[in-house]
PDB file of C-alpha atoms in Angstrom:
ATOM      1  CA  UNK A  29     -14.529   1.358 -36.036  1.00 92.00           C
ATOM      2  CA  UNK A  30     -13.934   4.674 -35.549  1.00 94.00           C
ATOM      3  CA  UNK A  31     -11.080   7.014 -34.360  1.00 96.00           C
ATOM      4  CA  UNK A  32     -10.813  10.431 -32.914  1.00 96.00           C
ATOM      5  CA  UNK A  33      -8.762  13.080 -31.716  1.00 97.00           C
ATOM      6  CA  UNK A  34     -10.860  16.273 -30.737  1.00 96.00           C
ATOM      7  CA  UNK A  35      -8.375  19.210 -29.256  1.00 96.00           C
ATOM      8  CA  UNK A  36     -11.245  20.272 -26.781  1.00 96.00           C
ATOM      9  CA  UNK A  37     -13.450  18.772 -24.066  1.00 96.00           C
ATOM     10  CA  UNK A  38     -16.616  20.045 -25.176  1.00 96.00           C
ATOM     11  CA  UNK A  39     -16.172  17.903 -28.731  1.00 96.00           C
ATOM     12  CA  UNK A  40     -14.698  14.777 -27.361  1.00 96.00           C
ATOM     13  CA  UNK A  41     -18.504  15.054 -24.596  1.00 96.00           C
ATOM     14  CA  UNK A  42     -19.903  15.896 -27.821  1.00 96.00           C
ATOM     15  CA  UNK A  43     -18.764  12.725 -30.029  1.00 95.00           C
ATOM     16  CA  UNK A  44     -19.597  10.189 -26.909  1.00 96.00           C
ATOM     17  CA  UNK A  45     -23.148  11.471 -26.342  1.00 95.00           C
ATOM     18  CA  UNK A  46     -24.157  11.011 -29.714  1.00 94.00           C
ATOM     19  CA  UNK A  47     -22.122   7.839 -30.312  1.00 94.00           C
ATOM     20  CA  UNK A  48     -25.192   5.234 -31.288  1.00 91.00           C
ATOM     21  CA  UNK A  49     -22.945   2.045 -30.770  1.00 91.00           C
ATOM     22  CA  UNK A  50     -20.107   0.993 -27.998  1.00 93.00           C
ATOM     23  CA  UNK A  51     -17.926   4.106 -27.711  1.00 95.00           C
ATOM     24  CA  UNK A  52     -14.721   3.886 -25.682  1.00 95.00           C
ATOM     25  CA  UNK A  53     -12.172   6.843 -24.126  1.00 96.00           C
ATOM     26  CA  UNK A  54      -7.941   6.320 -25.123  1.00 95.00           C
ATOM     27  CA  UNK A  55      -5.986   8.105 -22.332  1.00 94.00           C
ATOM     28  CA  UNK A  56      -3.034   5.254 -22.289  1.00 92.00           C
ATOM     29  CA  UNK A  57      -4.822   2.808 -23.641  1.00 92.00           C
ATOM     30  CA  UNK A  58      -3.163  -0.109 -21.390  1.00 91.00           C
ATOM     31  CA  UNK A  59      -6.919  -1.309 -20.186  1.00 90.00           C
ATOM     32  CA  UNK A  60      -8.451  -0.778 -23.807  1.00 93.00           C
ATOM     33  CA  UNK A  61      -6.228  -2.109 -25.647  1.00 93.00           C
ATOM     34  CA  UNK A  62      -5.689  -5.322 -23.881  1.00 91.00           C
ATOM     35  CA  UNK A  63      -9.444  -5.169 -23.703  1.00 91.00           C
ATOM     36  CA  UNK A  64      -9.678  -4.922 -27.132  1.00 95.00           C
ATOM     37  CA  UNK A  65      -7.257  -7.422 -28.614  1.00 93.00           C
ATOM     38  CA  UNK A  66      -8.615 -10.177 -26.026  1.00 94.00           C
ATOM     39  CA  UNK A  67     -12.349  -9.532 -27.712  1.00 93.00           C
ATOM     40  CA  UNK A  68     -14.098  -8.227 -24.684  1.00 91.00           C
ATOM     41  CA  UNK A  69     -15.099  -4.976 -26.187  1.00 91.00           C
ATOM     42  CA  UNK A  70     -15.541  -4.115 -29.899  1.00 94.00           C
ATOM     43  CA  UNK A  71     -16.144   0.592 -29.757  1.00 95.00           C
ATOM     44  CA  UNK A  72     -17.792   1.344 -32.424  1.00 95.00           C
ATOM     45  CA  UNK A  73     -16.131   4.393 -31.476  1.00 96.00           C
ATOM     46  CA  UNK A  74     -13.023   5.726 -30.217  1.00 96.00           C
ATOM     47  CA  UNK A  75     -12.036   9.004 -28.398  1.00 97.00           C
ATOM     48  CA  UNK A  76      -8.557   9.789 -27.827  1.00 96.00           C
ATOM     49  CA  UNK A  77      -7.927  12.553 -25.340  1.00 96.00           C
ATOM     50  CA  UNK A  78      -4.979  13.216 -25.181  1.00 94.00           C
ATOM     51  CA  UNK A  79      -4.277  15.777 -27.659  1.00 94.00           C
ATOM     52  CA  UNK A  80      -6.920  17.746 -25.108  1.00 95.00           C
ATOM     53  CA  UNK A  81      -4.043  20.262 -23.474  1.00 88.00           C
ATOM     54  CA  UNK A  82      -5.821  20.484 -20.212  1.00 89.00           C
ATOM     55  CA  UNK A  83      -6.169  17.341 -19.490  1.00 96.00           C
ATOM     56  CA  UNK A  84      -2.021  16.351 -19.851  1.00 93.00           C
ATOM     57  CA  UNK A  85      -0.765  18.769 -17.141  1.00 95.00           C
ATOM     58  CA  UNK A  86      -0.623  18.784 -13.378  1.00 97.00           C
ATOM     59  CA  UNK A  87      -1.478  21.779 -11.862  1.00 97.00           C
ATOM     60  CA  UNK A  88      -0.636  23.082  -8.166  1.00 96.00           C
ATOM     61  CA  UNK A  89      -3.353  25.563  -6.732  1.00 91.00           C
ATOM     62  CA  UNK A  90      -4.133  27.482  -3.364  1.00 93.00           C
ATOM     63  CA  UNK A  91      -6.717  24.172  -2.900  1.00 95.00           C
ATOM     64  CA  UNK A  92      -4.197  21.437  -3.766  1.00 97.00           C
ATOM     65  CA  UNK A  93      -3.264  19.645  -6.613  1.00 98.00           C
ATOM     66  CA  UNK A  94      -5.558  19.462 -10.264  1.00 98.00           C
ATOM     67  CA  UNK A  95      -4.201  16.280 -12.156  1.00 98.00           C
ATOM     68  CA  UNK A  96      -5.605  16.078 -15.736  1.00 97.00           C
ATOM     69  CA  UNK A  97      -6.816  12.618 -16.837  1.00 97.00           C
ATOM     70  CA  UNK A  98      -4.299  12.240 -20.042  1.00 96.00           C
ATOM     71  CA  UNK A  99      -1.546  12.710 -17.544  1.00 97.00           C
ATOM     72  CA  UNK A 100       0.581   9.226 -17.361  1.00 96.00           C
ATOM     73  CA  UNK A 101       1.754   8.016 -14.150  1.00 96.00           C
ATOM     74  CA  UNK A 102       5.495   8.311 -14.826  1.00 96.00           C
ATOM     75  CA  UNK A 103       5.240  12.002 -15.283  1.00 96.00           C
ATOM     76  CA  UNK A 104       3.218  11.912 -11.732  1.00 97.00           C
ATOM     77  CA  UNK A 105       5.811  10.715 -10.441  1.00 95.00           C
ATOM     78  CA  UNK A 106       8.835  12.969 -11.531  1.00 96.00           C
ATOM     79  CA  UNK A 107       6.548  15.596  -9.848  1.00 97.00           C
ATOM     80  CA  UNK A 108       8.082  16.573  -6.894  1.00 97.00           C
ATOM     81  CA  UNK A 109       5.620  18.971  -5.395  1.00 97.00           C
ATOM     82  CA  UNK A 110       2.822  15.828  -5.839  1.00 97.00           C
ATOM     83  CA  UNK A 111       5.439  13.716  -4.279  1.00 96.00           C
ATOM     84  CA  UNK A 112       6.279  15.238  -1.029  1.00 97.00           C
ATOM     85  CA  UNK A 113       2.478  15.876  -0.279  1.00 97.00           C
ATOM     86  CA  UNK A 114       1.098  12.658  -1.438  1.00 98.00           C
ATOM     87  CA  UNK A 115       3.742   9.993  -1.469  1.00 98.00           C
ATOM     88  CA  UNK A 116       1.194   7.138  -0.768  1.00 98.00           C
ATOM     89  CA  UNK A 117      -1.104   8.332  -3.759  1.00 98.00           C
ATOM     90  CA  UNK A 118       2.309   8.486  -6.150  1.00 97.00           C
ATOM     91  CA  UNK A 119       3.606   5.097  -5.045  1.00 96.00           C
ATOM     92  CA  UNK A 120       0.627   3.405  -5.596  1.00 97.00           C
ATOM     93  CA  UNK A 121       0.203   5.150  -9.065  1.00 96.00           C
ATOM     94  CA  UNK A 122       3.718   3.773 -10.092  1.00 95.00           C
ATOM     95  CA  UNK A 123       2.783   0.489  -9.028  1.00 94.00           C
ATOM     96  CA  UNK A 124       0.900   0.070 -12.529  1.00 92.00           C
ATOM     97  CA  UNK A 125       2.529  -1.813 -15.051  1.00 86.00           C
ATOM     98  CA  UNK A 126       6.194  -1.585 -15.821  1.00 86.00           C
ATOM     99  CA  UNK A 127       8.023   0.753 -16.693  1.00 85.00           C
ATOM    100  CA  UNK A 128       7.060   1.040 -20.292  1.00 90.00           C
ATOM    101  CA  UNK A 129       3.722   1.071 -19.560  1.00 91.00           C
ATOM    102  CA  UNK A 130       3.687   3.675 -17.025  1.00 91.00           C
ATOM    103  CA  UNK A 131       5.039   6.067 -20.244  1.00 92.00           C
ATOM    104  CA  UNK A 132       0.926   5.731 -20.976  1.00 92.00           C
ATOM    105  CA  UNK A 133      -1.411   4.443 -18.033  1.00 95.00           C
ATOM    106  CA  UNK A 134      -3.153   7.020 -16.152  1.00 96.00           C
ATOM    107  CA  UNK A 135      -4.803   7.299 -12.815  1.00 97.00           C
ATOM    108  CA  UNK A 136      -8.424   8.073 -13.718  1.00 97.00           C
ATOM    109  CA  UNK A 137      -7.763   5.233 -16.307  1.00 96.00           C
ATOM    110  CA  UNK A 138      -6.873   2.875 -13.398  1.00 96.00           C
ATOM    111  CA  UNK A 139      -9.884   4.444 -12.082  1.00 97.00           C
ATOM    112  CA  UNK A 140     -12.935   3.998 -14.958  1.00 96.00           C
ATOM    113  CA  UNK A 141     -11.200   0.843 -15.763  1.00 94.00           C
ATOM    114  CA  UNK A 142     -13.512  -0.398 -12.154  1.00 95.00           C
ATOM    115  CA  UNK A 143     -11.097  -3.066 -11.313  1.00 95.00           C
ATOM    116  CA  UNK A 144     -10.996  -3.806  -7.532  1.00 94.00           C
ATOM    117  CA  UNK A 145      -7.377  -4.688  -7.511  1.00 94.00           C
ATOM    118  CA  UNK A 146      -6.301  -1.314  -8.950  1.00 95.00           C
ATOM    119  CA  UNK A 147      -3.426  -0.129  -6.989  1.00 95.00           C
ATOM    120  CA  UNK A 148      -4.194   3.886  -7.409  1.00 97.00           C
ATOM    121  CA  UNK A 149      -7.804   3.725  -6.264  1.00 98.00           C
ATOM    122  CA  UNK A 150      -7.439   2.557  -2.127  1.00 98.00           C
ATOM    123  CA  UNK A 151      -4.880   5.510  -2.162  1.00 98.00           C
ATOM    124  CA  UNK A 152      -6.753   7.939  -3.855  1.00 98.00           C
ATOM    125  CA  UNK A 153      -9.677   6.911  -1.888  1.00 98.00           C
ATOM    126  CA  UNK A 154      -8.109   6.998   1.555  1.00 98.00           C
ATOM    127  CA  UNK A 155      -6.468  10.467  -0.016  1.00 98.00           C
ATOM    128  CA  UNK A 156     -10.313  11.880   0.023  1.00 98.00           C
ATOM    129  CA  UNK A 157      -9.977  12.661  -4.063  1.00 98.00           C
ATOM    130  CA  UNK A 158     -12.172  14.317  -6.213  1.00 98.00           C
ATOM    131  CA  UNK A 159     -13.440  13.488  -9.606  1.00 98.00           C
ATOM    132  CA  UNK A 160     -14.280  16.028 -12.032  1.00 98.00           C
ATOM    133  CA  UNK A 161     -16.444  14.977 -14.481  1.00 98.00           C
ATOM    134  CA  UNK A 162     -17.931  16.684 -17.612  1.00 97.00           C
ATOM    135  CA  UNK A 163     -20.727  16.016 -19.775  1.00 97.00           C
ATOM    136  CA  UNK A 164     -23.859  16.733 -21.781  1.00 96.00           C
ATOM    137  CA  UNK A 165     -25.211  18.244 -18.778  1.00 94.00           C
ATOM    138  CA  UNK A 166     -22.667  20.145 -17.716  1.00 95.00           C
ATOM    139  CA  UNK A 167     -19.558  19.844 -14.879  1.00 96.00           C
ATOM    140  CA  UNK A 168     -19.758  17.957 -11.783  1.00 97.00           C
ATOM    141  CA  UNK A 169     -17.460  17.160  -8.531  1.00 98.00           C
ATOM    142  CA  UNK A 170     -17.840  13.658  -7.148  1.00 98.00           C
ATOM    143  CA  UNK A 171     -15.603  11.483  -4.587  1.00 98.00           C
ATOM    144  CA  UNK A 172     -13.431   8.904  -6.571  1.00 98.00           C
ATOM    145  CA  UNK A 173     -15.293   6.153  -4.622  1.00 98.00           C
ATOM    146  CA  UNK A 174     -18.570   6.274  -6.183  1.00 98.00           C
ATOM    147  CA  UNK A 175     -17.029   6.302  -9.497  1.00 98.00           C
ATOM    148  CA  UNK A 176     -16.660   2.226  -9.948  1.00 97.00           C
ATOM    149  CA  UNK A 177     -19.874   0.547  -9.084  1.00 97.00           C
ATOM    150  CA  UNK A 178     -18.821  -3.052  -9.532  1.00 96.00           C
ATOM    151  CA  UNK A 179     -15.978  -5.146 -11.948  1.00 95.00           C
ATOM    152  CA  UNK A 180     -15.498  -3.354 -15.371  1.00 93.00           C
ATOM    153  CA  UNK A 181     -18.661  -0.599 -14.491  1.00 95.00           C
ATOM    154  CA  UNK A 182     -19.245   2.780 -13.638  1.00 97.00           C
ATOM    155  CA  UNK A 183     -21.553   5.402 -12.613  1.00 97.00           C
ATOM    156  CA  UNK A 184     -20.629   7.870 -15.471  1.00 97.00           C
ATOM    157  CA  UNK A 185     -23.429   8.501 -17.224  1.00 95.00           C
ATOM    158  CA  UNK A 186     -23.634   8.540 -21.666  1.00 95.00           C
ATOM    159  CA  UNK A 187     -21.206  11.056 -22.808  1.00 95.00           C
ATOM    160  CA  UNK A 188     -19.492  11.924 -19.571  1.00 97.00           C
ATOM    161  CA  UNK A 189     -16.003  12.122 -19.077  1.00 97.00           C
ATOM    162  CA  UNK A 190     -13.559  12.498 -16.032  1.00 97.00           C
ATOM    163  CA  UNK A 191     -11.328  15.473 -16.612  1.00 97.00           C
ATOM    164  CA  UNK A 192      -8.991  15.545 -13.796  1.00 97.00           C
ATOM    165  CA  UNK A 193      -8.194  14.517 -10.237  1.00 98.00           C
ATOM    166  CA  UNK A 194      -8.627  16.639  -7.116  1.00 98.00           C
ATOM    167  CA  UNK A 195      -6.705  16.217  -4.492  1.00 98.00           C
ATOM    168  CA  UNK A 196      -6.389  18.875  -1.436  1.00 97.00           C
ATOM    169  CA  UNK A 197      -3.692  20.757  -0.042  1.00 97.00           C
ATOM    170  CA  UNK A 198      -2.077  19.049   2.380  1.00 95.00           C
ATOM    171  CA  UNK A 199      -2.040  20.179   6.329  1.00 94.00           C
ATOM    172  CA  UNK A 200       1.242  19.916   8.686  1.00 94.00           C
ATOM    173  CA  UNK A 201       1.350  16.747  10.180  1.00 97.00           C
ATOM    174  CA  UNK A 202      -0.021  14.805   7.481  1.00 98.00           C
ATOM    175  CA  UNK A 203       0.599  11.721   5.480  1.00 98.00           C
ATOM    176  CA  UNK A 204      -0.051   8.982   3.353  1.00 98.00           C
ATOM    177  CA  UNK A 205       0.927   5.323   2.188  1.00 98.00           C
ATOM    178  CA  UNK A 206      -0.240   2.707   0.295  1.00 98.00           C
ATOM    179  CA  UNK A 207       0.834  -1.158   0.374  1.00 98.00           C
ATOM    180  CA  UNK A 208      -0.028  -4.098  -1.492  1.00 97.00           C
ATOM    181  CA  UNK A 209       0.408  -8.264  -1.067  1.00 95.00           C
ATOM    182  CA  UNK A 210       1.153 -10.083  -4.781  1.00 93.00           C
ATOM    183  CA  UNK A 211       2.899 -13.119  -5.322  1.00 84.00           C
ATOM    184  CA  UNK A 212       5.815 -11.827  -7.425  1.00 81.00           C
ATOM    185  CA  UNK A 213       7.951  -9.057  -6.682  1.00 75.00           C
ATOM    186  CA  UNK A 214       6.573  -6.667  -9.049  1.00 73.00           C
ATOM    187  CA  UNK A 215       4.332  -6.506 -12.370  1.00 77.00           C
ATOM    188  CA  UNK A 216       1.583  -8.395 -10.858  1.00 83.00           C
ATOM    189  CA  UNK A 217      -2.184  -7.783  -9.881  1.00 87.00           C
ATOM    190  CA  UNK A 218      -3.020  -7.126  -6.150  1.00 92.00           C
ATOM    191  CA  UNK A 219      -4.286  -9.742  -3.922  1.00 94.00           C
ATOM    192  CA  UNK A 220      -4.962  -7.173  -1.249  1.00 96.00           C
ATOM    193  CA  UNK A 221      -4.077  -3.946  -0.699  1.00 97.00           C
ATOM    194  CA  UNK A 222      -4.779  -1.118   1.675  1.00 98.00           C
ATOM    195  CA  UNK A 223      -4.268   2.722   1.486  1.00 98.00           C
ATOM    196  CA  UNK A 224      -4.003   4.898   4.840  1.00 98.00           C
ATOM    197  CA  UNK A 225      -4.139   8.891   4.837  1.00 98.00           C
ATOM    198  CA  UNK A 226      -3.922  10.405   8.393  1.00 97.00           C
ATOM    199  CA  UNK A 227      -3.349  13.813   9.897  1.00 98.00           C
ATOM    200  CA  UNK A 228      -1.997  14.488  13.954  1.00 98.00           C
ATOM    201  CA  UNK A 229      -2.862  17.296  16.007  1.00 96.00           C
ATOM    202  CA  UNK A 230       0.215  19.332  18.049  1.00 94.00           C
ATOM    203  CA  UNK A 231       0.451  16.536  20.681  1.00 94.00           C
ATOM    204  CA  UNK A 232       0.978  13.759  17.800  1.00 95.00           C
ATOM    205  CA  UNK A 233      -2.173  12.074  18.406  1.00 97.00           C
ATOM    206  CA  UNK A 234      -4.186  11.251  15.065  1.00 98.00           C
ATOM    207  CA  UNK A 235      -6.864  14.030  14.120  1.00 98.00           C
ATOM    208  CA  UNK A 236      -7.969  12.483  10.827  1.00 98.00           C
ATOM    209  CA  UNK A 237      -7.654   9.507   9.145  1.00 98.00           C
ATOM    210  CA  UNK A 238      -8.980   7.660   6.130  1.00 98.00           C
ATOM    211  CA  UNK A 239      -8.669   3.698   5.383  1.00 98.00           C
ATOM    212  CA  UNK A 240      -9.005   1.811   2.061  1.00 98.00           C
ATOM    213  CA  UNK A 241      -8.953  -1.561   1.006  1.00 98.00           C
ATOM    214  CA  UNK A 242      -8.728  -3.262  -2.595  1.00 97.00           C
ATOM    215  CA  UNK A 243      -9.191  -5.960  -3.418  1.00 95.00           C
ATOM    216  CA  UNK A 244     -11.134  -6.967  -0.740  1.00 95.00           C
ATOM    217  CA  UNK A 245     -14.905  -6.411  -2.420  1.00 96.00           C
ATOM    218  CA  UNK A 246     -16.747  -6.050  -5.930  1.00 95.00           C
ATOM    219  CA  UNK A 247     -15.256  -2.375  -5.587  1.00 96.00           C
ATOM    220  CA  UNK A 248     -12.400  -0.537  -3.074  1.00 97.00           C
ATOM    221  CA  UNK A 249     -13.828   0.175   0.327  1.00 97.00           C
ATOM    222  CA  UNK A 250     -13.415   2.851   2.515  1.00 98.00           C
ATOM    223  CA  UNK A 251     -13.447   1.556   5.949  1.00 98.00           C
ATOM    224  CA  UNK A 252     -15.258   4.108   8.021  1.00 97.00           C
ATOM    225  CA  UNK A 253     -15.300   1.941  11.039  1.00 98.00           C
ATOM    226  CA  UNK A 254     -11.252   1.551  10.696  1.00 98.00           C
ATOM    227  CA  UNK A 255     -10.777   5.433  10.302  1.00 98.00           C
ATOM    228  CA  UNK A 256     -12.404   6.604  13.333  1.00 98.00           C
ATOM    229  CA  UNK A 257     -10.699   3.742  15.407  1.00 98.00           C
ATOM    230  CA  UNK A 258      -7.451   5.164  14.776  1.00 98.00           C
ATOM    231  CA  UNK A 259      -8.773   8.932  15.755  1.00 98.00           C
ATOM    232  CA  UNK A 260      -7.281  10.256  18.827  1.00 97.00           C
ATOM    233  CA  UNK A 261      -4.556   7.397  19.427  1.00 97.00           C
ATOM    234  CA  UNK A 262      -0.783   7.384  18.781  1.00 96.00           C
ATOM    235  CA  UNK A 263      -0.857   3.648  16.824  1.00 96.00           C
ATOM    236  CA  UNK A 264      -0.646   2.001  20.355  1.00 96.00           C
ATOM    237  CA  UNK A 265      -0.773  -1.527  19.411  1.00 96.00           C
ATOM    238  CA  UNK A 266      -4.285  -2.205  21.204  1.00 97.00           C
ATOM    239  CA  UNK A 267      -5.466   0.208  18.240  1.00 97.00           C
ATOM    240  CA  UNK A 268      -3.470  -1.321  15.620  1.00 98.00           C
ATOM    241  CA  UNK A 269      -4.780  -4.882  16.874  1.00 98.00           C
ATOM    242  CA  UNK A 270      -8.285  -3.096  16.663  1.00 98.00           C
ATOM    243  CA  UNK A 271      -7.383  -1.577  13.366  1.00 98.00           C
ATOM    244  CA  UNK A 272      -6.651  -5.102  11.437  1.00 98.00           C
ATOM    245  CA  UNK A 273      -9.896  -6.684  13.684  1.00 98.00           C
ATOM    246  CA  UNK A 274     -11.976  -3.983  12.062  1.00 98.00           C
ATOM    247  CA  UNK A 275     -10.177  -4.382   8.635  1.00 98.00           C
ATOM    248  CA  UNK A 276     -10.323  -8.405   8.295  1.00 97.00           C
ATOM    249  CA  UNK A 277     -14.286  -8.038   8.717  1.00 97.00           C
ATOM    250  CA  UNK A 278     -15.099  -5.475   6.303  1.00 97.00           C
ATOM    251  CA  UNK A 279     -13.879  -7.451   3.777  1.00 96.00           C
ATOM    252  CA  UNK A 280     -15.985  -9.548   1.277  1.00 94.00           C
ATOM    253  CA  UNK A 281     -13.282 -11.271  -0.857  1.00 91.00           C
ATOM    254  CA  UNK A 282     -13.661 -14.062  -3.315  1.00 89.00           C
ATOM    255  CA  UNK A 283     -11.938 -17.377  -3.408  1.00 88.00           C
ATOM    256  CA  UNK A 284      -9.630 -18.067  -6.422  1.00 87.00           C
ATOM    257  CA  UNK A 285      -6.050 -19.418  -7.519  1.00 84.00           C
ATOM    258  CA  UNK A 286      -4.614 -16.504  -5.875  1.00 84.00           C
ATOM    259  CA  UNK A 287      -5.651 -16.257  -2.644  1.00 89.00           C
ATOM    260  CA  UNK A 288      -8.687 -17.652  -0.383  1.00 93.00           C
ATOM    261  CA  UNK A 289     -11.091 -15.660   1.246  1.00 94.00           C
ATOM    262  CA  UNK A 290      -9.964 -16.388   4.853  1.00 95.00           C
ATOM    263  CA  UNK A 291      -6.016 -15.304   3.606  1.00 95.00           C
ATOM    264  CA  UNK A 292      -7.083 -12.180   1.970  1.00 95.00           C
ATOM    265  CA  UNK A 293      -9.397 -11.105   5.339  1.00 96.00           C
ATOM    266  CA  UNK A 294      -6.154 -11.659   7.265  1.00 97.00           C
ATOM    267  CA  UNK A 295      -3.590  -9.810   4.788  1.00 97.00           C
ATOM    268  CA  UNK A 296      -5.664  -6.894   4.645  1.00 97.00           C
ATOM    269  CA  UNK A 297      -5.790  -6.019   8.244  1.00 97.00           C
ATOM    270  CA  UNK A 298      -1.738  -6.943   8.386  1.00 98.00           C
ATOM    271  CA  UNK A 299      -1.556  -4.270   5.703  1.00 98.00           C
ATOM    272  CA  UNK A 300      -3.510  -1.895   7.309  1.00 98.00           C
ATOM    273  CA  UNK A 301      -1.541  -1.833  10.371  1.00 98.00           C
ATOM    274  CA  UNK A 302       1.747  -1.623   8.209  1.00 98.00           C
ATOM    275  CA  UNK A 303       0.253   1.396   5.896  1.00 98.00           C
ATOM    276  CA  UNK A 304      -0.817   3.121   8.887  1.00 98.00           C
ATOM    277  CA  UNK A 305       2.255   3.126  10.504  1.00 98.00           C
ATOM    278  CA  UNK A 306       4.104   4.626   7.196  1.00 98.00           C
ATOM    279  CA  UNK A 307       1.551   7.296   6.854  1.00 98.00           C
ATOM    280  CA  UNK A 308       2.003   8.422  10.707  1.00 98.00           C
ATOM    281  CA  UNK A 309       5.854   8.075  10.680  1.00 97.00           C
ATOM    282  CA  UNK A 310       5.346  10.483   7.420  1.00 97.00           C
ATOM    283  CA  UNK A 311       3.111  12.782   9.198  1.00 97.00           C
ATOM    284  CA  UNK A 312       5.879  13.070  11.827  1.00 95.00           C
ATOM    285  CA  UNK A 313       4.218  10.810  14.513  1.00 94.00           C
ATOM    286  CA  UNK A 314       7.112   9.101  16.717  1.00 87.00           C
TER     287      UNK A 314
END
């Protein structure tokens, strides 16, 4: 095996693409190296990024918010300005791991690590965020969603690598919230889970709104049909009723130890309607 630390992007593409065995990224390293030590993977190769300045900072621009993929999710959260205009996106992201491992897990870790139960993706899905992704052939922009294409697999090609997460500046009247059903209290894997980003016109009706669920499919969905049911209402409860309908039946679940597939179907439309009605009491809706 082999480990490196390149100080630049353009090495660290440069190292994967010509990798000839199993190469692997280290942001945090609390996917990889569970990974590793359980014997599912064996890299031949090893690329640890984050000596990569770039990627370890958050930056706040005239679009939004630039958050580089070596940054861990307990220094998301101490960020206020990412706080107050994405509080769904940050609580989900602290929702990973305990508190010593959220000194090292990232987002776009929880992210190429393609589990459907991650608890940062249905948030930064419903939150409309942007991948940017660099490789061989250059620098691309691509929605988080089509990143994971099924359990453990993505749609990055040889030699790519995500270098940060977009997410836009946020409107008046705006907000977001993500919720989650596990058995224990805390440090456990979600069952279901459902992320809800919304914005309201001047009257307080909703304008916009986004719904994703985890857990709920081979990879998070974003429920089109449950979006543009909650445009133009005030979260009556005929449109919440419709909201969880819509929810319930988008879902293809599995059945496990955890939870059946008829329990999961009914938690995640409970959690939608509960997540939607945090985001549009955040985005001032009364």
């Amino acid at each position: 095996m082999r480990y490196i630390r390149p100080l630049s992007i353009e090495d660290a593409v440069g190292e994967l693409a010509k990798a000839v065995g199993p190469a692997a990224i280290l942001a945090g390293g609390s996917d990889l190296l569970v990974r590793m030590k359980g014997g599912f993977i064996e890299p031949e190769l090893i690329v640890d990024i984050k000596s990569i300045g770039s990627l370890a900072d958050i930056s706040e621009t005239a679009d939004g918010f630039r958050i580089g993929a070596a940054v861990p999710c307990a220094v998301l959260g101490e960020n206020k300005a990412v706080r107050k205009a994405w509080p769904g996106v940050v609580e989900a992201a602290n929702l990973i791991g305990s508190k010593q491992v959220q000194g090292r897990c990232t987002i776009t870790g929880n992210l190429c690590n393609a589990s459907p139960a991650a608890d940062s993706v249905p948030a930064l899905v419903a939150a409309g965020a942007k991948a940017v992704v660099v490789g061989p052939s250059g620098k691309r922009t691509i929605a988080v969603e089509t990143v994971p294409t099924g359990p453990g697999r993505t749609s990055l090609a040889k030699g790519e690598i995500i270098e940060a997460i977009l997410l836009d500046k946020r409107p008046e009247h705006a907000g977001d919230a993500y919720l989650r059903f596990i058995p224990r209290t805390e440090m456990d894997i979600a069952v279901v889970s459902a992320g809800v980003n919304l914005t309201l016109d001047e009257k307080g009706a909703i304008k916009t709104a986004r719904v994703a669920l985890g857990a709920a499919a081979p990879t998070v969905l974003l429920v089109e049909e449950a979006g543009q049911v909650l445009v133009g209402s005030k979260l009556d409860e005929g449109t919440l009723e419709r909201l969880a309908k819509i929810c319930s039946g988008a879902c293809r679940p599995i059945d496990d130890k955890r939870g059946t597939i008829e329990f999961r179907r009914k938690v995640a439309g409970v959690l939608a309607q509960r997540a939607a009605a945090i985001a549009y009491k955040r985005a001032g809706g009364k």
